[in-house]
Amino acid sequence: MGKSKRNSPKPDSNRAQRLAERRAAQRQAAAAVARPFEGLAAECDLVALREFVPSATAPLSLTASADRQVDLATVLPGAVAALVRAAAEPTGFVGAQVQFQSEDPAADLAASILWSQSAEPGESLTEAAAAGLPEVPALAELIDPKAALELTVHQDFNWWIPADVEPDPQVAATIEQANQAIMPSDRLDLGPESAGAAWWVDAGEKAHLRWVRPEDEDAVMFALARVHAAGGLHLGEGSRFAGSFRTHGLLVPVFDLDRERHASEWVAPATEFGARLQEALASDAPMSAEERRSRDGLRSRQVTLR
């Protein structure tokens, strides 16, 4: 007796499902904001705080009338999105490095800022989506887009607890564990003529300079190639160009450094390199064959953050 073909799968029965899944993935990828902090004067530091700076805080310049001050922090206890510190004048804190994040970190920060204005002292927000806000304005509408961050770089996480509060043993142990794992970091002050945000970090075996650049990614890569072809892709003795990485629509050149030298000792060499790079960025001359070879080689030197 022959089998019924009524329930037999068609050869392409899964094709529509696969196509729908592929299109959904494409829509999700398209929804990701390529350069979320574009247009903000603090863009490069926002990217640095979100990606690799261990411990830093900065008060935010809010554009609208606010009920309380809001400080940006690299990471908050538990990697929460925001919290309100109980004090005589409660202060809101929003985190750049969070446990749960969406495809748009700028929108997450905006939602966290708004939440911090009405939350009760002592409350915390696990993720920005949990703020339950029907509409979230652009981050540039909440903070002054022309304001740079007035950063305080910390070499520990003791700021998690107010100075007049005695933490319980479990919290104290958590802070101590975090302090032991922190990598000493500093932001190099290269003056007002310098573009982007240059951060020094002691990673243990060696130190690094990670320079978040605000220009178009391809333009920076071409400029690096010009500088390399001219023999200037370095910060002097004790330095080596390690490569670069791309994040949030920006290119970040990375240099390996002699860790025996203090961060401040790299200010002058970094300033000189910045001038060479700026000159290369301003050039509109056709690339030479050697510069094209340098560009192709540099593109293959991608570094990974640890």
C-alpha positions as a printed Julia matrix, in Angstrom:
306×3 Matrix{Float64}:
  0.0    0.0    0.0
  1.51   3.36  -1.05
  2.28   6.08   1.47
  0.33   9.28   1.46
  2.26  12.26   0.14
  0.09  14.71   2.04
  2.54  15.06   4.95
  5.74  14.5    3.01
  8.1   17.47   3.23
  8.68  19.35   0.06
 12.29  19.58  -1.13
 12.41  23.33  -0.37
 10.17  23.3    2.71
 12.91  24.87   4.87
 14.03  27.36   2.27
 11.49  30.02   3.25
 12.43  29.64   6.91
 16.15  29.96   6.14
 15.48  33.0    4.0
 13.39  34.6    6.75
 16.13  33.92   9.31
 18.76  35.41   7.0
 16.7   38.53   6.42
 16.07  38.89  10.14
 19.81  38.69  10.79
 20.43  41.3    8.1
 17.85  43.63   9.65
 19.43  43.19  13.06
 22.88  43.95  11.65
 21.53  47.02   9.88
 19.91  48.18  13.11
 23.29  48.29  14.85
 24.51  51.87  14.96
 27.91  52.02  13.27
 29.09  55.2   15.03
 26.81  55.74  18.05
 28.63  58.72  19.58
 29.2   60.65  16.35
 28.73  64.4   16.69
 29.72  64.52  20.35
 32.93  66.29  21.37
 33.47  63.48  23.89
 33.09  60.74  21.25
 36.63  59.37  21.46
 36.7   59.28  25.26
 33.24  57.7   25.35
 34.54  54.94  23.1
 37.66  54.51  25.24
 35.67  54.33  28.49
 33.32  51.81  26.95
 36.01  49.58  25.43
 39.19  49.48  27.51
 39.63  52.07  30.29
 39.41  50.17  33.6
 38.31  52.83  36.08
 37.33  56.45  35.45
 34.48  58.83  36.16
 33.29  62.15  34.74
 30.37  64.45  35.54
 28.03  64.84  32.58
 27.03  68.29  31.35
 23.27  67.88  31.11
 21.53  70.22  28.68
 18.1   70.23  30.32
 17.24  71.16  33.88
 18.05  68.11  35.98
 16.93  67.1   39.44
 20.33  65.64  40.26
 23.88  65.42  38.97
 24.77  62.42  36.8
 28.28  61.0   36.57
 29.5   58.69  33.83
 31.57  55.75  35.03
 33.48  53.05  33.21
 31.84  50.27  35.2
 29.54  50.2   38.21
 29.2   47.45  40.85
 27.64  44.4   39.21
 28.12  46.06  35.8
 24.66  47.6   36.17
 23.46  50.28  33.75
 22.85  52.93  36.4
 22.39  53.58  40.09
 21.54  56.44  42.41
 23.87  56.95  45.34
 22.1   57.83  48.57
 23.51  61.01  50.07
 22.41  64.45  51.26
 22.29  65.31  47.56
 21.71  62.03  45.68
 23.87  61.56  42.59
 23.1   59.4   39.59
 25.75  57.18  38.02
 25.53  55.62  34.55
 27.88  52.89  33.35
 29.7   52.66  30.04
 30.66  48.98  30.44
 27.51  47.06  31.27
 26.42  43.46  31.57
 23.42  43.85  29.27
 23.52  46.13  26.23
 21.58  46.84  23.07
 22.82  47.55  19.55
 22.89  51.29  20.38
 25.07  52.17  23.38
 24.26  55.88  23.04
 20.54  55.11  23.42
 21.36  52.92  26.43
 23.21  55.81  28.08
 20.35  58.18  27.33
 17.82  55.82  28.9
 20.05  55.36  31.95
 20.43  59.12  32.4
 16.67  59.64  32.28
 16.08  56.78  34.73
 18.6   58.22  37.18
 16.63  61.45  37.42
 13.53  59.86  38.97
 14.88  56.73  40.66
 14.96  56.51  44.43
 18.33  56.8   46.24
 19.81  53.34  46.64
 18.1   51.91  43.55
 19.99  50.43  40.62
 19.07  49.67  37.0
 20.23  46.3   35.7
 19.85  47.15  32.01
 18.73  50.21  30.1
 15.81  48.36  28.5
 14.37  47.78  31.99
 13.94  51.54  32.46
 10.57  51.14  30.76
 10.69  54.49  28.98
  8.23  54.84  26.07
 10.57  57.18  24.18
 14.24  57.94  24.63
 15.69  61.14  23.14
 19.06  61.17  21.44
 22.04  61.33  23.79
 23.0   64.69  22.21
 19.7   66.1   23.47
 20.5   65.16  27.07
 24.18  66.11  27.31
 26.0   69.1   25.86
 27.35  67.8   22.52
 30.17  70.37  22.59
 31.4   69.48  26.07
 34.47  67.32  26.61
 34.57  64.94  29.56
 36.29  66.22  32.71
 37.76  62.85  33.54
 39.05  61.53  36.82
 41.13  58.42  36.19
 41.19  56.02  39.15
 43.75  53.31  39.82
 41.28  51.32  41.9
 37.54  50.88  42.47
 37.4   52.33  45.96
 35.17  55.11  44.61
 32.37  52.52  44.41
 31.79  53.2   48.1
 31.35  56.76  49.47
 34.14  57.89  51.79
 31.87  58.02  54.85
 30.37  54.54  54.34
 31.79  51.32  55.8
 31.16  48.51  53.28
 30.08  45.09  54.46
 32.72  42.31  54.21
 31.32  40.84  50.98
 31.34  44.2   49.18
 34.82  44.97  50.53
 36.07  41.6   49.21
 34.56  42.3   45.78
 36.29  45.68  45.6
 39.59  44.19  46.71
 39.35  41.51  44.02
 38.61  44.15  41.38
 41.51  46.3   42.6
 43.95  43.41  42.24
 42.94  42.87  38.61
 43.04  46.51  37.5
 45.63  47.69  34.98
 47.2   51.11  35.71
 45.94  53.58  33.12
 46.19  57.25  32.27
 44.98  59.63  29.6
 47.78  61.54  27.91
 47.23  65.3   27.82
 48.55  66.19  24.38
 47.13  69.7   24.26
 44.2   71.3   22.44
 45.74  70.81  19.0
 45.71  67.03  19.4
 42.79  65.06  17.94
 41.15  62.08  19.57
 41.92  60.41  22.89
 45.31  58.83  23.64
 45.29  56.37  26.56
 48.3   54.7   28.18
 47.88  51.38  29.99
 50.31  49.09  31.8
 49.18  45.61  30.77
 51.81  43.73  32.77
 54.43  42.4   30.34
 54.35  45.63  28.36
 52.58  48.96  28.23
 50.41  50.21  25.38
 49.22  53.44  23.88
 45.71  53.2   22.41
 44.78  56.29  20.45
 41.1   56.6   19.52
 40.96  58.74  16.39
 37.88  60.82  15.4
 38.5   60.84  11.64
 37.03  58.46   9.06
 38.48  54.96   9.54
 39.85  54.64   6.01
 41.36  58.15   6.15
 43.28  57.23   9.31
 44.49  53.97   7.76
 45.73  55.8    4.66
 47.49  58.38   6.84
 49.14  55.66   8.91
 50.37  54.11   5.67
 51.9   57.42   4.54
 53.64  57.85   7.89
 54.85  54.25   7.85
 56.28  54.57   4.34
 58.18  57.65   5.49
 59.61  55.75   8.49
 57.66  57.68  11.12
 55.21  55.1   12.48
 56.62  55.01  16.0
 56.86  56.97  19.24
 60.64  56.88  19.39
 62.94  54.58  21.35
 61.15  51.91  23.36
 58.06  51.89  21.14
 56.69  49.69  18.36
 53.55  50.0   16.28
 51.5   46.92  17.21
 48.51  47.37  14.9
 45.02  48.77  15.18
 41.45  47.8   15.91
 38.08  49.19  14.86
 35.28  49.9   17.28
 32.12  52.02  17.2
 33.01  53.31  13.74
 36.48  54.55  14.73
 40.01  53.29  14.18
 42.33  52.89  17.18
 46.08  52.67  16.45
 48.0   50.77  19.15
 51.66  51.05  20.11
 53.64  48.72  22.38
 55.73  50.7   24.87
 58.56  50.19  27.3
 56.68  49.81  30.59
 59.65  51.07  32.58
 58.85  54.58  31.4
 56.07  56.57  33.08
 52.99  57.59  31.11
 54.04  61.24  31.2
 57.29  60.38  29.39
 55.28  59.47  26.3
 53.53  62.84  26.0
 56.24  64.5   23.89
 56.77  61.5   21.54
 53.01  61.07  21.11
 52.62  64.77  20.34
 55.31  64.52  17.66
 53.68  61.46  16.14
 50.3   63.19  16.22
 51.72  66.04  14.19
 53.09  63.6   11.59
 49.76  61.83  11.38
 47.85  65.11  11.08
 50.1   66.19   8.21
 49.46  62.88   6.45
 45.71  63.25   6.99
 45.8   66.69   5.37
 47.6   65.41   2.25
 45.53  64.85  -0.88
 48.44  63.62  -3.01
 47.96  60.25  -4.75
 49.4   57.35  -2.79
 52.72  56.05  -4.01
 53.33  52.36  -4.63
 55.28  52.12  -1.36
 52.44  53.79   0.55
 49.93  51.37  -0.95
 52.1   48.43   0.12
 52.29  49.91   3.61
 48.5   50.3    3.72
 47.96  46.67   2.71
 50.41  45.5    5.35
 48.88  47.65   8.1
 45.38  46.41   7.34
 46.48  42.9    8.26
 47.85  43.99  11.65
 44.69  43.82  13.72
 45.07  43.67  17.49
 42.68  42.16  20.03
 41.86  43.73  23.37
 42.41  41.56  26.44
